[in-house]
Amino acid sequence: MYKHSMSTADSANNNKDDIPDVCANCGKGEESTSDLKKCAACLSVKYCCRDCQIAHRPQHKKECKRRAAELHEEALFKEVEPEDCPVCIVRLPLLETGSTYMSCCGKVICSGCAYAPVYDDKGNRIRERTCPFCRTPAPASDEETVNRLKKRADGGDAESICMMGCYYGNGHYGFPQDYSKTLELWRRAAELGHAEACSKIGSAYYHGKGVERD
């Protein structure tokens, strides 16, 4: 029987997929190594089938929890590269007033590009307000703005989900004021990696807004 062991160096190389292409339980390989499935928690071993994973669990459990915790820490403290404006390729300002979310294409652009004149491919200024990135005409009403936002939220766009949470919290754009819905949307956005949503959740608990103060 193949017994899996992993040194500290091996653990550090897991992200490079330096994992034996054999089942950690029975030691058998597959004709196509893609048929071997990684342990979803630690990503450090592979199995040929569900039965082998269950059989190997008692001896793998301790190492699995340790490596899963390491992966969590790595992801938590991973340095995030600052985003650039997709139009001018200049780093976005940190202040909220320095950038604008475009509900048409889901891009966050700097305020300079948001208010700068837009030109067509012949150099003629476009009088109609359009998105500087995708050239979609600006929404003609609040209803159209909300519909665009909902469409992007349904597609899993974290920024639009967070914004909809704010609208429920403030009762804007015709949304009923509902703090429980606000927290639900912010949590969805946070799970998608939206940093501002995490901050808003913390603030809600700190001030006891919609939740018990903690």
mmCIF file of N, CA and C in Angstrom, residues 8 73 96 100 121 123 125 158 167 184:
data_model
loop_
_atom_site.group_PDB
_atom_site.id
_atom_site.type_symbol
_atom_site.label_atom_id
_atom_site.label_comp_id
_atom_site.label_asym_id
_atom_site.label_seq_id
_atom_site.Cartn_x
_atom_site.Cartn_y
_atom_site.Cartn_z
ATOM 1 N N THR A 8 8.233 19.457 4.899
ATOM 2 C CA THR A 8 7.914 20.879 4.832
ATOM 3 C C THR A 8 8.174 21.421 3.441
ATOM 4 N N GLU A 73 -3.967 30.481 5.511
ATOM 5 C CA GLU A 73 -3.108 31.602 5.902
ATOM 6 C C GLU A 73 -2.448 32.228 4.673
ATOM 7 N N GLU A 96 -12.945 56.616 -2.468
ATOM 8 C CA GLU A 96 -14.091 56.192 -3.271
ATOM 9 C C GLU A 96 -14.442 57.223 -4.342
ATOM 10 N N THR A 100 -15.173 55.232 -10.369
ATOM 11 C CA THR A 100 -16.600 55.020 -10.657
ATOM 12 C C THR A 100 -16.814 53.613 -11.189
ATOM 13 N N ASP A 121 -13.667 56.575 -33.315
ATOM 14 C CA ASP A 121 -12.426 56.146 -33.947
ATOM 15 C C ASP A 121 -11.898 57.150 -34.972
ATOM 16 N N GLY A 123 -11.844 60.464 -34.187
ATOM 17 C CA GLY A 123 -11.421 61.626 -33.401
ATOM 18 C C GLY A 123 -12.514 62.629 -33.136
ATOM 19 N N ARG A 125 -15.692 64.056 -31.130
ATOM 20 C CA ARG A 125 -16.209 63.945 -29.773
ATOM 21 C C ARG A 125 -17.636 63.408 -29.796
ATOM 22 N N ALA A 158 -18.951 40.833 -7.753
ATOM 23 C CA ALA A 158 -18.881 41.198 -6.338
ATOM 24 C C ALA A 158 -19.170 42.672 -6.096
ATOM 25 N N TYR A 167 -27.640 49.765 -1.199
ATOM 26 C CA TYR A 167 -28.943 50.332 -1.566
ATOM 27 C C TYR A 167 -30.036 49.832 -0.625
ATOM 28 N N GLU A 184 -26.788 40.062 4.059
ATOM 29 C CA GLU A 184 -26.747 38.875 3.195
ATOM 30 C C GLU A 184 -25.953 39.155 1.922
#
